[in-house]
Coordinates of C-alpha atoms in Angstrom, one line a residue:
Chain P
M253 CA 93.1 143.3 114.7
T254 CA 90.6 146.1 114.6
A255 CA 87.1 145.1 115.6
P256 CA 84.7 148.0 114.9
W257 CA 82.4 146.8 117.6
I258 CA 85.0 147.6 120.2
T259 CA 87.4 150.1 118.7
Y260 CA 86.6 153.6 117.2
R261 CA 87.7 155.8 114.4
P262 CA 88.1 159.4 115.6
E263 CA 87.3 160.7 112.2
L264 CA 83.8 159.2 112.2
R265 CA 81.1 161.9 112.4
V266 CA 77.4 161.4 113.4
L267 CA 74.6 163.5 111.9
D268 CA 71.2 163.6 113.6
C269 CA 68.4 164.1 111.1
T270 CA 65.5 163.6 113.6
I271 CA 63.9 167.0 112.8
R272 CA 64.5 166.9 109.0
D273 CA 63.5 163.3 108.3
G274 CA 60.8 163.3 111.1
G275 CA 59.4 166.4 109.5
L276 CA 58.2 164.3 106.5
I277 CA 55.7 162.7 108.8
N278 CA 54.1 165.8 110.2
D279 CA 54.7 168.3 107.5
H280 CA 57.5 169.8 109.6
H281 CA 55.1 171.0 112.3
F282 CA 57.4 170.7 115.2
S283 CA 57.1 173.1 118.1
D284 CA 60.1 175.3 118.9
E285 CA 60.3 173.5 122.3
F286 CA 60.6 170.1 120.5
V287 CA 63.3 171.3 118.2
R288 CA 65.2 173.0 121.0
A289 CA 65.1 169.8 123.1
A290 CA 66.4 167.8 120.2
Y291 CA 69.2 170.4 119.7
H292 CA 70.2 170.2 123.3
A293 CA 70.1 166.4 123.2
C294 CA 72.4 166.4 120.2
L295 CA 74.7 168.9 121.8
E296 CA 75.0 166.9 125.1
A297 CA 75.3 163.6 123.3
G298 CA 78.3 164.8 121.3
V299 CA 76.6 164.4 118.0
D300 CA 78.6 166.3 115.2
Y301 CA 75.9 167.6 112.9
M302 CA 72.2 168.3 113.3
E303 CA 69.9 168.6 110.3
L304 CA 66.9 170.8 111.0
G305 CA 64.9 170.6 107.8
Y306 CA 64.6 171.6 104.2
K307 CA 65.1 174.9 102.5
A308 CA 62.1 174.2 100.2
S309 CA 60.9 176.5 97.5
K310 CA 58.1 178.8 98.6
Q311 CA 56.9 178.7 94.9
V312 CA 56.3 175.0 95.1
F313 CA 55.2 174.6 98.7
Q314 CA 52.7 176.8 100.4
R315 CA 54.1 178.6 103.4
D316 CA 51.0 178.1 105.5
R317 CA 50.6 174.4 104.9
F318 CA 53.9 173.4 106.4
G319 CA 55.8 174.1 109.6
A320 CA 58.9 176.3 109.7
W321 CA 61.3 173.4 109.3
K322 CA 60.2 172.9 105.7
F323 CA 61.8 176.2 104.8
C324 CA 64.4 176.8 107.6
D325 CA 64.3 180.6 107.4
E326 CA 67.1 182.1 109.4
D327 CA 64.7 183.8 111.8
D328 CA 62.9 180.6 112.6
V329 CA 66.1 178.7 113.2
R330 CA 67.8 181.4 115.3
R331 CA 64.7 181.6 117.5
V332 CA 65.6 178.1 118.6
V333 CA 69.4 177.9 118.4
G334 CA 70.4 181.5 118.7
D335 CA 73.7 182.0 116.9
N336 CA 74.6 178.4 117.7
P337 CA 77.8 179.2 119.6
T338 CA 78.6 175.5 120.0
S339 CA 80.6 172.8 118.3
L340 CA 77.4 171.2 116.9
K341 CA 77.2 172.0 113.2
L342 CA 73.8 172.7 111.7
A343 CA 72.7 171.4 108.3
A344 CA 69.8 171.9 106.0
M345 CA 68.7 169.7 103.1
I346 CA 68.2 171.2 99.7
D347 CA 66.3 169.0 97.2
A348 CA 67.1 169.2 93.5
G349 CA 64.0 170.4 91.7
K350 CA 62.3 171.7 94.8
T351 CA 64.5 174.4 96.0
D352 CA 65.2 178.0 94.9
W353 CA 68.7 177.5 95.9
R354 CA 70.2 180.5 94.1
T355 CA 68.2 182.9 96.3
D356 CA 67.2 180.8 99.4
V357 CA 70.6 179.6 100.3
L358 CA 72.2 182.7 101.8
P359 CA 75.9 183.4 101.9
K360 CA 77.3 181.5 104.8
D361 CA 78.3 184.7 106.7
R362 CA 74.6 185.6 106.8
S363 CA 73.5 182.1 107.9
V364 CA 73.5 180.0 111.1
F365 CA 73.9 176.9 109.0
D366 CA 77.2 175.2 108.5
M367 CA 76.3 172.6 105.9
M368 CA 74.0 172.1 103.0
R369 CA 73.0 168.6 102.1
V370 CA 72.1 168.3 98.4
A371 CA 69.5 165.6 97.8
F372 CA 69.0 164.3 94.3
Y373 CA 68.0 161.4 92.2
V374 CA 70.4 160.1 89.6
H375 CA 68.7 162.0 86.7
Q376 CA 69.1 165.2 88.7
T377 CA 72.9 164.9 88.9
A378 CA 73.6 167.9 86.7
E379 CA 71.5 170.3 88.8
A380 CA 72.9 168.7 92.0
C381 CA 76.4 169.5 90.8
D382 CA 75.4 173.2 90.2
M383 CA 73.8 173.2 93.7
I384 CA 76.9 171.8 95.3
K385 CA 79.1 174.4 93.6
D386 CA 76.8 177.2 94.5
A387 CA 76.6 176.1 98.2
A388 CA 80.4 175.7 98.4
D389 CA 81.0 179.1 96.8
K390 CA 78.7 180.6 99.4
G391 CA 80.9 179.1 102.1
Y392 CA 79.2 176.0 103.2
E393 CA 80.4 172.5 103.8
V394 CA 78.5 170.3 101.4
S395 CA 77.1 166.8 101.3
A396 CA 75.8 165.1 98.2
N397 CA 73.0 162.7 98.9
L398 CA 72.2 160.5 95.9
M399 CA 68.7 159.1 96.8
A400 CA 67.0 155.9 96.0
V401 CA 70.2 154.2 95.1
S402 CA 68.6 150.8 95.2
R403 CA 66.7 151.7 92.1
A404 CA 69.7 153.0 90.1
T405 CA 72.0 150.8 88.0
E406 CA 75.7 150.6 88.8
T407 CA 76.4 152.4 85.6
E408 CA 74.1 155.2 86.5
I409 CA 75.6 155.4 89.9
A410 CA 79.1 155.4 88.4
Q411 CA 78.2 158.2 86.0
A412 CA 76.7 160.3 88.9
L413 CA 79.7 159.7 91.1
E414 CA 82.1 160.6 88.3
L415 CA 80.5 164.1 88.1
V416 CA 80.0 164.5 91.8
A417 CA 83.6 163.6 92.6
E418 CA 84.6 166.7 90.5
T419 CA 82.6 169.0 92.7
P420 CA 83.7 170.6 96.0
T421 CA 81.3 168.4 98.0
Q422 CA 83.1 167.0 101.1
T423 CA 80.8 163.9 101.5
V424 CA 78.8 161.6 99.2
V425 CA 76.1 159.6 101.0
V426 CA 74.8 156.1 100.2
V427 CA 71.0 156.7 100.6
D428 CA 68.8 153.6 101.0
S429 CA 65.6 155.5 100.5
F430 CA 63.4 152.4 100.3
G431 CA 65.1 150.4 103.1
S432 CA 65.6 147.6 100.7
L433 CA 69.3 147.0 100.8
Y434 CA 71.0 144.0 102.5
A435 CA 74.4 144.3 104.1
E436 CA 76.3 142.8 101.1
Q437 CA 74.7 145.4 98.9
V438 CA 75.7 148.2 101.3
E439 CA 79.2 146.9 101.3
R440 CA 79.4 146.9 97.5
L441 CA 78.0 150.5 97.3
V442 CA 80.2 151.9 100.0
K443 CA 83.2 150.4 98.2
Q444 CA 82.0 151.8 94.8
Y445 CA 81.5 155.3 96.3
L446 CA 84.9 155.2 98.0
G447 CA 86.5 154.2 94.7
Y448 CA 85.3 157.5 93.2
V449 CA 85.8 159.9 96.1
K450 CA 88.4 158.7 98.6
E451 CA 91.5 159.7 96.6
R452 CA 90.0 163.2 96.3
G453 CA 89.9 163.4 100.1
K454 CA 86.1 163.1 100.3
E455 CA 84.2 161.0 102.7
V456 CA 81.4 158.5 102.2
G457 CA 78.3 158.6 104.3
I458 CA 75.3 156.2 105.0
H459 CA 71.6 157.1 105.3
A460 CA 69.6 154.0 106.0
H461 CA 65.9 153.3 106.3
N462 CA 64.4 150.7 108.6
N463 CA 61.8 149.0 106.5
Q464 CA 63.4 145.6 107.0
Q465 CA 64.8 146.3 110.5
L466 CA 68.2 146.7 108.8
A467 CA 68.9 150.4 109.2
F468 CA 71.2 150.0 112.2
A469 CA 72.9 146.8 110.8
N470 CA 73.5 148.4 107.4
T471 CA 74.9 151.5 109.1
I472 CA 77.4 149.3 111.0
E473 CA 78.2 147.5 107.7
A474 CA 78.9 150.8 106.0
I475 CA 81.1 151.9 108.9
I476 CA 83.1 148.6 108.7
H477 CA 83.7 149.2 105.0
G478 CA 84.9 152.8 105.4
A479 CA 81.9 155.1 105.7
N480 CA 82.9 158.0 108.1
R481 CA 79.7 160.0 108.0
V482 CA 76.6 158.3 109.5
D483 CA 73.0 159.5 109.8
A484 CA 70.6 158.6 112.6
T485 CA 67.5 159.8 114.2
M486 CA 66.4 159.7 117.8
G487 CA 63.8 156.9 118.3
G488 CA 64.4 156.1 114.6
L489 CA 61.9 158.9 113.9
G490 CA 61.4 159.3 110.1
R491 CA 59.0 158.8 107.3
G492 CA 57.5 155.4 107.0
A493 CA 59.7 152.8 108.6
G494 CA 62.0 155.5 110.0
N495 CA 65.7 155.6 110.2
C496 CA 68.7 154.2 112.0
P497 CA 68.0 154.8 115.7
M498 CA 70.5 157.1 117.3
E499 CA 70.2 155.3 120.6
L500 CA 71.4 152.1 118.9
L501 CA 74.1 153.8 116.9
L502 CA 75.7 155.5 120.0
G503 CA 75.5 152.3 121.9
F504 CA 77.7 150.8 119.2
L505 CA 80.2 153.6 118.7
R506 CA 83.0 153.4 121.2
N507 CA 84.3 157.0 120.9
P508 CA 83.9 158.3 124.5
K509 CA 82.9 161.7 123.2
F510 CA 79.5 160.3 122.5
K511 CA 77.1 160.2 125.4
I512 CA 73.9 158.1 125.1
R513 CA 72.1 159.3 128.2
P514 CA 70.8 162.6 126.7
I515 CA 69.3 160.6 123.9
F516 CA 67.3 158.4 126.4
R517 CA 66.0 161.6 128.0
F518 CA 64.8 163.0 124.7
L519 CA 63.2 159.6 123.8
Q520 CA 61.4 159.7 127.2
D521 CA 60.3 163.3 127.2
Y522 CA 59.6 164.0 123.5
I523 CA 59.6 160.9 121.3
E524 CA 57.2 158.8 123.4
P525 CA 54.5 161.5 123.5
L526 CA 54.9 162.0 119.8
R527 CA 54.0 158.3 119.2
N528 CA 50.4 159.3 120.2
E529 CA 50.3 161.7 117.2
V530 CA 52.2 160.1 114.4
E531 CA 53.3 156.6 113.5
W532 CA 56.6 155.3 112.2
G533 CA 58.7 152.2 112.4
P534 CA 59.3 148.9 110.6
L535 CA 55.6 147.9 110.4
V536 CA 54.5 145.1 108.1
Q537 CA 53.5 147.3 105.1
Y538 CA 57.0 148.8 105.2
N539 CA 58.6 145.4 105.5
I540 CA 56.8 144.6 102.2
T541 CA 57.7 147.7 100.3
G542 CA 61.3 147.3 101.5
Q543 CA 61.5 143.7 100.4
L544 CA 60.2 144.7 97.0
N545 CA 62.4 147.7 96.7
L546 CA 59.4 150.1 96.3
H547 CA 58.8 153.6 97.4
P548 CA 56.9 153.5 100.7
R549 CA 54.0 155.7 99.5
S550 CA 51.5 153.0 99.2
A551 CA 52.5 151.6 102.6
I552 CA 52.1 155.1 104.2
Q553 CA 48.6 155.3 102.6
A554 CA 47.6 151.9 103.9
R555 CA 48.8 152.7 107.4
G556 CA 47.1 156.1 107.4
N557 CA 43.6 154.6 106.9
P558 CA 42.1 152.9 110.0
E559 CA 40.2 150.6 107.7
T560 CA 43.2 149.2 106.0
R561 CA 46.1 149.6 108.4
L562 CA 46.0 146.0 109.7
R563 CA 44.9 144.3 106.4
Y564 CA 48.3 142.9 105.6
V565 CA 47.2 140.2 103.1
E566 CA 45.1 142.6 101.1
F567 CA 48.0 145.1 101.0
Y568 CA 50.4 142.4 99.9
D569 CA 48.1 141.1 97.2
R570 CA 47.5 144.6 95.9
I571 CA 51.2 145.5 95.8
L572 CA 52.1 142.3 94.0
N573 CA 49.3 143.0 91.4
E574 CA 49.9 146.7 90.9
E575 CA 53.5 147.5 91.6
C576 CA 55.6 144.4 90.8
Chain F
M1320 CA 79.7 134.8 92.6
T1321 CA 77.1 133.7 95.0
A1322 CA 75.2 136.5 96.6
P1323 CA 73.1 135.2 99.5
W1324 CA 70.5 137.9 99.0
I1325 CA 69.6 136.6 95.6
T1326 CA 70.6 132.9 95.6
Y1327 CA 69.6 130.1 97.9
R1328 CA 70.9 127.0 99.5
P1329 CA 68.5 124.1 99.3
E1330 CA 69.9 122.6 102.5
L1331 CA 68.9 125.6 104.6
R1332 CA 66.1 124.8 107.1
V1333 CA 63.8 127.3 108.9
L1334 CA 62.4 126.6 112.3
D1335 CA 59.5 128.6 113.7
C1336 CA 59.6 129.0 117.5
T1337 CA 56.7 131.5 117.7
I1338 CA 54.8 129.3 120.2
R1339 CA 57.8 128.2 122.2
D1340 CA 59.6 131.5 122.6
G1341 CA 56.3 133.5 122.6
G1342 CA 55.2 131.3 125.5
L1343 CA 57.8 132.9 127.7
I1344 CA 55.7 136.1 127.6
N1345 CA 52.3 134.6 128.6
D1346 CA 53.3 131.5 130.6
H1347 CA 52.4 129.4 127.5
H1348 CA 48.7 130.3 127.8
F1349 CA 48.0 130.1 124.0
S1350 CA 44.6 128.8 123.0
D1351 CA 44.3 125.7 120.8
E1352 CA 43.0 128.0 118.0
F1353 CA 46.0 130.2 118.2
V1354 CA 48.5 127.3 118.0
R1355 CA 46.5 125.6 115.3
A1356 CA 46.6 128.8 113.2
A1357 CA 50.3 129.1 113.7
Y1358 CA 50.7 125.4 112.7
H1359 CA 48.8 126.0 109.5
A1360 CA 50.7 129.2 108.7
C1361 CA 54.0 127.3 109.1
L1362 CA 52.7 124.5 107.0
E1363 CA 51.5 126.8 104.2
A1364 CA 54.6 128.9 104.3
G1365 CA 56.9 125.9 103.8
V1366 CA 58.6 126.3 107.1
D1367 CA 60.6 123.1 108.0
Y1368 CA 60.3 122.9 111.7
M1369 CA 57.8 124.2 114.3
E1370 CA 58.7 124.3 118.0
L1371 CA 55.6 124.2 120.1
G1372 CA 57.0 124.6 123.6
Y1373 CA 58.9 123.0 126.5
K1374 CA 58.7 119.6 128.1
A1375 CA 59.2 121.2 131.5
S1376 CA 59.4 119.3 134.7
K1377 CA 56.1 119.0 136.6
Q1378 CA 58.1 118.8 139.8
V1379 CA 59.6 122.2 139.2
F1380 CA 56.7 124.0 137.5
Q1381 CA 53.1 123.8 138.7
R1382 CA 50.8 122.3 136.1
D1383 CA 48.0 124.8 136.8
R1384 CA 50.1 127.9 136.7
F1385 CA 51.2 127.4 133.1
G1386 CA 49.5 126.7 129.7
A1387 CA 49.8 123.3 128.0
W1388 CA 52.7 124.5 125.9
K1389 CA 55.0 124.6 128.9
F1390 CA 54.7 120.8 129.1
C1391 CA 53.7 119.7 125.6
D1392 CA 52.0 116.5 126.7
E1393 CA 51.2 114.3 123.8
D1394 CA 47.4 114.6 124.3
D1395 CA 47.6 118.4 124.2
V1396 CA 49.7 118.5 121.2
R1397 CA 47.7 116.0 119.2
R1398 CA 44.5 117.9 120.0
V1399 CA 45.9 120.6 117.8
V1400 CA 48.0 118.8 115.2
G1401 CA 46.5 115.4 115.1
D1402 CA 49.2 112.9 114.1
N1403 CA 50.8 115.6 112.1
P1404 CA 50.6 113.8 108.7
T1405 CA 52.6 116.6 107.0
S1406 CA 56.2 117.4 106.1
L1407 CA 56.4 120.0 108.9
K1408 CA 58.5 118.6 111.7
L1409 CA 57.6 119.3 115.2
A1410 CA 60.1 120.2 117.9
A1411 CA 60.0 120.6 121.7
M1412 CA 62.6 122.3 123.8
I1413 CA 64.1 120.5 126.8
D1414 CA 66.0 122.7 129.3
A1415 CA 68.9 121.2 131.2
G1416 CA 68.1 121.4 134.9
K1417 CA 64.4 121.9 134.4
T1418 CA 63.3 118.8 132.6
D1419 CA 62.5 115.2 133.7
W1420 CA 63.9 114.1 130.4
R1421 CA 64.4 110.4 131.3
T1422 CA 60.6 110.0 131.8
D1423 CA 59.0 112.9 130.0
V1424 CA 60.7 112.5 126.7
L1425 CA 58.8 109.5 125.3
P1426 CA 60.2 107.0 122.8
K1427 CA 59.7 108.6 119.4
D1428 CA 57.3 105.9 118.2
R1429 CA 54.9 107.0 121.0
S1430 CA 55.3 110.8 120.2
V1431 CA 54.2 113.2 117.6
F1432 CA 57.4 115.1 118.0
D1433 CA 60.3 114.8 115.5
M1434 CA 63.0 116.8 117.3
M1435 CA 64.1 117.6 120.7
R1436 CA 66.1 120.8 121.2
V1437 CA 68.3 120.6 124.2
A1438 CA 68.9 124.1 125.8
F1439 CA 71.8 124.5 128.2
Y1440 CA 74.2 126.9 129.6
V1441 CA 77.9 126.2 129.3
H1442 CA 78.2 124.8 132.8
Q1443 CA 75.4 122.3 132.0
T1444 CA 77.2 120.8 129.1
A1445 CA 77.6 117.4 130.8
E1446 CA 73.9 117.0 131.5
A1447 CA 73.1 118.3 128.0
C1448 CA 75.3 115.6 126.4
D1449 CA 73.3 113.0 128.4
M1450 CA 70.1 114.6 127.3
I1451 CA 71.2 114.6 123.7
K1452 CA 72.2 110.9 123.8
D1453 CA 68.9 110.0 125.6
A1454 CA 66.8 111.8 123.0
A1455 CA 68.8 110.4 120.1
D1456 CA 68.5 106.8 121.6
K1457 CA 64.8 107.3 121.8
G1458 CA 64.7 108.1 118.1
Y1459 CA 64.6 111.9 117.8
E1460 CA 66.5 114.3 115.7
V1461 CA 68.4 116.5 118.2
S1462 CA 69.5 120.1 118.3
A1463 CA 72.0 121.4 120.9
N1464 CA 71.3 125.0 121.9
L1465 CA 74.1 126.5 123.9
M1466 CA 72.4 129.6 125.5
A1467 CA 73.8 133.0 126.4
V1468 CA 76.9 132.5 124.4
S1469 CA 77.7 136.2 124.6
R1470 CA 78.5 135.6 128.3
A1471 CA 80.8 132.6 127.8
T1472 CA 84.5 132.8 126.9
E1473 CA 85.8 131.3 123.7
T1474 CA 87.6 128.6 125.8
E1475 CA 84.4 127.7 127.6
I1476 CA 82.6 127.5 124.2
A1477 CA 85.4 125.4 122.8
Q1478 CA 85.2 123.0 125.7
A1479 CA 81.4 122.7 125.3
L1480 CA 81.6 122.2 121.5
E1481 CA 84.3 119.6 121.9
L1482 CA 81.9 117.5 124.0
V1483 CA 78.8 118.3 122.1
A1484 CA 80.5 117.4 118.8
E1485 CA 80.9 113.8 120.1
T1486 CA 77.2 113.4 120.7
P1487 CA 74.6 112.4 118.1
T1488 CA 73.1 115.9 117.9
Q1489 CA 72.5 116.9 114.3
T1490 CA 72.7 120.6 114.9
V1491 CA 74.5 123.0 117.3
V1492 CA 72.9 126.5 117.5
V1493 CA 74.5 129.8 118.2
V1494 CA 72.1 131.4 120.7
D1495 CA 72.3 135.1 121.3
S1496 CA 70.0 135.1 124.4
F1497 CA 70.7 138.7 125.3
G1498 CA 70.5 140.1 121.8
S1499 CA 73.9 141.7 122.4
L1500 CA 76.0 140.3 119.5
Y1501 CA 77.1 142.4 116.5
A1502 CA 77.5 140.8 113.0
E1503 CA 81.3 140.4 113.3
Q1504 CA 80.8 138.4 116.6
V1505 CA 78.2 136.3 114.9
E1506 CA 80.6 135.6 112.1
R1507 CA 83.3 134.5 114.5
L1508 CA 81.0 132.2 116.5
V1509 CA 79.5 130.6 113.4
K1510 CA 83.0 129.9 112.1
Q1511 CA 84.1 128.5 115.5
Y1512 CA 81.0 126.2 115.7
L1513 CA 81.5 125.0 112.2
G1514 CA 85.1 124.2 113.0
Y1515 CA 84.0 121.8 115.6
V1516 CA 81.0 120.2 114.0
K1517 CA 81.1 120.5 110.2
E1518 CA 83.5 117.6 109.5
R1519 CA 81.2 115.4 111.6
G1520 CA 78.4 116.2 109.3
K1521 CA 76.5 118.4 111.8
E1522 CA 74.9 121.7 111.0
V1523 CA 75.2 125.0 112.7
G1524 CA 72.1 127.1 113.6
I1525 CA 71.3 130.6 114.7
H1526 CA 68.8 131.8 117.3
A1527 CA 68.9 135.6 117.5
H1528 CA 67.2 138.1 119.8
N1529 CA 66.1 141.5 118.7
N1530 CA 67.3 143.8 121.6
Q1531 CA 69.4 145.9 119.2
Q1532 CA 67.2 145.4 116.1
L1533 CA 69.9 143.1 114.9
A1534 CA 68.1 139.7 115.0
F1535 CA 67.3 139.6 111.3
A1536 CA 70.7 141.1 110.3
N1537 CA 72.6 138.6 112.5
T1538 CA 70.6 135.7 111.1
I1539 CA 71.6 136.8 107.6
E1540 CA 75.2 137.1 108.7
A1541 CA 75.1 133.6 110.2
I1542 CA 73.6 132.2 106.9
I1543 CA 76.3 134.0 104.9
H1544 CA 79.0 132.3 107.0
G1545 CA 77.4 128.8 106.7
A1546 CA 74.6 128.4 109.2
N1547 CA 72.0 126.2 107.6
R1548 CA 69.5 126.1 110.5
V1549 CA 67.7 129.3 111.3
D1550 CA 65.1 130.2 113.9
A1551 CA 62.5 132.9 113.6
T1552 CA 59.1 133.8 115.0
M1553 CA 56.1 135.3 113.4
G1554 CA 55.9 139.0 114.2
G1555 CA 59.2 138.5 116.1
L1556 CA 57.1 137.2 119.0
G1557 CA 59.3 136.3 121.9
R1558 CA 60.3 137.2 125.4
G1559 CA 61.5 140.8 125.8
A1560 CA 62.8 142.2 122.6
G1561 CA 61.6 139.2 120.7
N1562 CA 63.2 137.2 117.9
C1563 CA 64.1 137.3 114.2
P1564 CA 60.8 138.1 112.5
M1565 CA 59.7 135.2 110.1
E1566 CA 58.2 137.7 107.7
L1567 CA 61.6 139.4 107.2
L1568 CA 63.5 136.1 107.0
L1569 CA 61.2 134.6 104.4
G1570 CA 61.4 137.9 102.4
F1571 CA 65.1 137.4 102.3
L1572 CA 65.3 133.7 101.5
R1573 CA 65.0 133.0 97.8
N1574 CA 64.0 129.3 97.9
P1575 CA 60.7 129.3 96.1
K1576 CA 59.4 126.6 98.5
F1577 CA 58.9 129.4 101.1
K1578 CA 55.7 131.4 100.9
I1579 CA 55.4 134.6 102.8
R1580 CA 51.6 135.3 102.3
P1581 CA 50.4 132.8 105.0
I1582 CA 52.7 134.6 107.5
F1583 CA 51.1 138.0 106.7
R1584 CA 47.7 136.3 107.3
F1585 CA 48.8 135.0 110.7
L1586 CA 50.2 138.4 111.7
Q1587 CA 47.0 140.1 110.7
D1588 CA 44.6 137.6 112.4
Y1589 CA 46.6 136.5 115.4
I1590 CA 49.7 138.6 116.2
E1591 CA 48.0 142.0 116.0
P1592 CA 45.2 141.1 118.4
L1593 CA 47.9 139.6 120.8
R1594 CA 49.6 143.0 120.9
N1595 CA 46.7 144.2 123.0
E1596 CA 47.5 141.6 125.7
V1597 CA 51.3 141.3 125.8
E1598 CA 54.2 143.4 124.8
W1599 CA 57.4 142.5 123.0
G1600 CA 59.9 144.1 120.6
P1601 CA 63.1 146.1 120.6
L1602 CA 62.0 148.7 123.1
V1603 CA 64.4 151.1 124.8
Q1604 CA 65.0 149.1 127.9
Y1605 CA 65.9 146.0 125.8
N1606 CA 68.2 148.2 123.7
I1607 CA 70.0 149.0 126.9
T1608 CA 70.3 145.4 128.3
G1609 CA 71.4 144.3 124.8
Q1610 CA 74.1 146.9 124.5
L1611 CA 75.4 146.0 128.0
N1612 CA 75.1 142.2 127.3
L1613 CA 72.7 141.7 130.2
H1614 CA 69.9 139.3 130.8
P1615 CA 66.7 141.2 130.0
R1616 CA 65.0 140.4 133.3
S1617 CA 65.3 144.0 134.7
A1618 CA 64.1 145.4 131.4
I1619 CA 61.0 143.0 131.5
Q1620 CA 60.4 144.2 135.0
A1621 CA 60.6 147.9 134.1
R1622 CA 58.3 147.4 131.1
G1623 CA 55.8 145.5 133.2
N1624 CA 55.2 148.4 135.6
P1625 CA 53.1 151.3 134.1
E1626 CA 54.9 153.6 136.5
T1627 CA 58.3 152.8 135.1
R1628 CA 57.8 151.6 131.6
L1629 CA 58.7 154.9 130.0
R1630 CA 61.3 156.1 132.5
Y1631 CA 64.3 155.4 130.3
V1632 CA 66.8 157.6 132.0
E1633 CA 66.0 156.2 135.5
F1634 CA 66.3 152.7 134.1
Y1635 CA 69.6 153.5 132.4
D1636 CA 71.1 155.0 135.5
R1637 CA 70.0 152.1 137.7
I1638 CA 71.4 149.5 135.3
L1639 CA 74.7 151.3 135.2
N1640 CA 74.8 151.5 139.0
E1641 CA 73.6 148.0 139.8
E1642 CA 74.5 145.7 137.0
C1643 CA 77.7 147.0 135.3

């Protein structure tokens, strides 16, 4: 009898994407102090990977409109983490279609990053495979994050997985971008992903959003069915409804290498003050877009306007009329 | 193939306990207008049962310290719902050890209530069985709610279920009072309960708390494993971390008799203003007591004091020292 709630798998790895996913709320304008505190919290908590941001194209995104964590230039990152002489591995996300990856992803021996996470929609799988190979050739560990999987068909997913399984990526992540999946759908997807990649020695990951207050539950479900790479953020910080909260995840995981106390300190000292500046969490509009398997953009818009942020019925009616 | 997320069971019944569980935050001081609006929201949403409060002993609880919904006198209830000429059934909770049930539970033909929900801890099972029989004899549908089941052993639960199964109760509810259960534990409990009561034609229910943001997920899990009676509250209103949010539950259930729009209206018009007066939800202190399977009282206390409400580390250290 192995009960996940009380046992642990040593091979399970936790990735903190507080700064990367949280950056989507504030255009990546985190202070060095904030990022440094998050880094130390992850380190002390025994988290395995920390994702700091994107390596976004400076052709597409204006350098002065965004904070440093949109681009993750080596100098900016090293100002905070030095040469990272620790066991905490650092990751950056590179988006298909929005990254000058040939030039901006440096050879690993010139970078403080350990992992590149390639984010792509199913129609971008070809570019994603090129990106994965490029990053692997440059010496990085690679993760393939197929986004918005709740909007893709099983055939589309199968076709993408077939191609991705041939690449040198170490991990393929089930990404519930819209926070619309229920546990039984997560189970099905994790099993489908494992079917394509397990025999090649690759791992399956889970990245859940909290629109229906299911991010933590779905992360547990994925773990139960074999996912060994799990994403979370401190305080659930993240765009819209936010992510699986790290403080809940570490309370569930029984590997004694994980310490939850440093997370509570970060929540107290950094996340709570941030709540006065930006809003995230499973608020009603996000419940609605999650239930309807929609991108949260209209919910983000409604929440951002003081006139409309609490007009739930109007929002519901409009979504039903315009988007369903 | 029956996928609960897309199919429905016509026999599944939803109970709204917004006023009853929410009353634990504000000593049951809801205005008639508030309760009337909740009643109409339930009615329009197609909810099956609405629980209005307790029938607490006036020997134990001072009449003037609490709102009307602590006692649910017929006159108070009828002032809001009239004779309830609707299909929405009304329930009151009667606590073992805190209720003058022989006198205060009137014969059904003199009451607007349809159901009595008997709440008891495992050591109160004997009184609970007497209460169940009394309420059934008086003409009510009865539900048996064995509380704090996460702190009882399987043997204790089995002994309680053996006795309760012999009573005329129609339903036995799995009550996760501390919000500490994970899905696999919910599955085990629902199956255990069904083993005792199913062949006698009784139903199993679920009442989940949201300390670990698992109330909705655990409710789904219980449904998947055969629970046909489910509790929820609008906005998740309820003591401490609150309950399974009705707006999430109805978004999941596929029975077209349920309408979610009236719930959004109640959230907008009544729940949001209430947030300025009382606090509830899966806040960090409740995460901690849930993870440690503790009564939320120390968390409620810490949240109630402006000096301590955001001192998470201090709270965590104290709980580890004093309660674990």
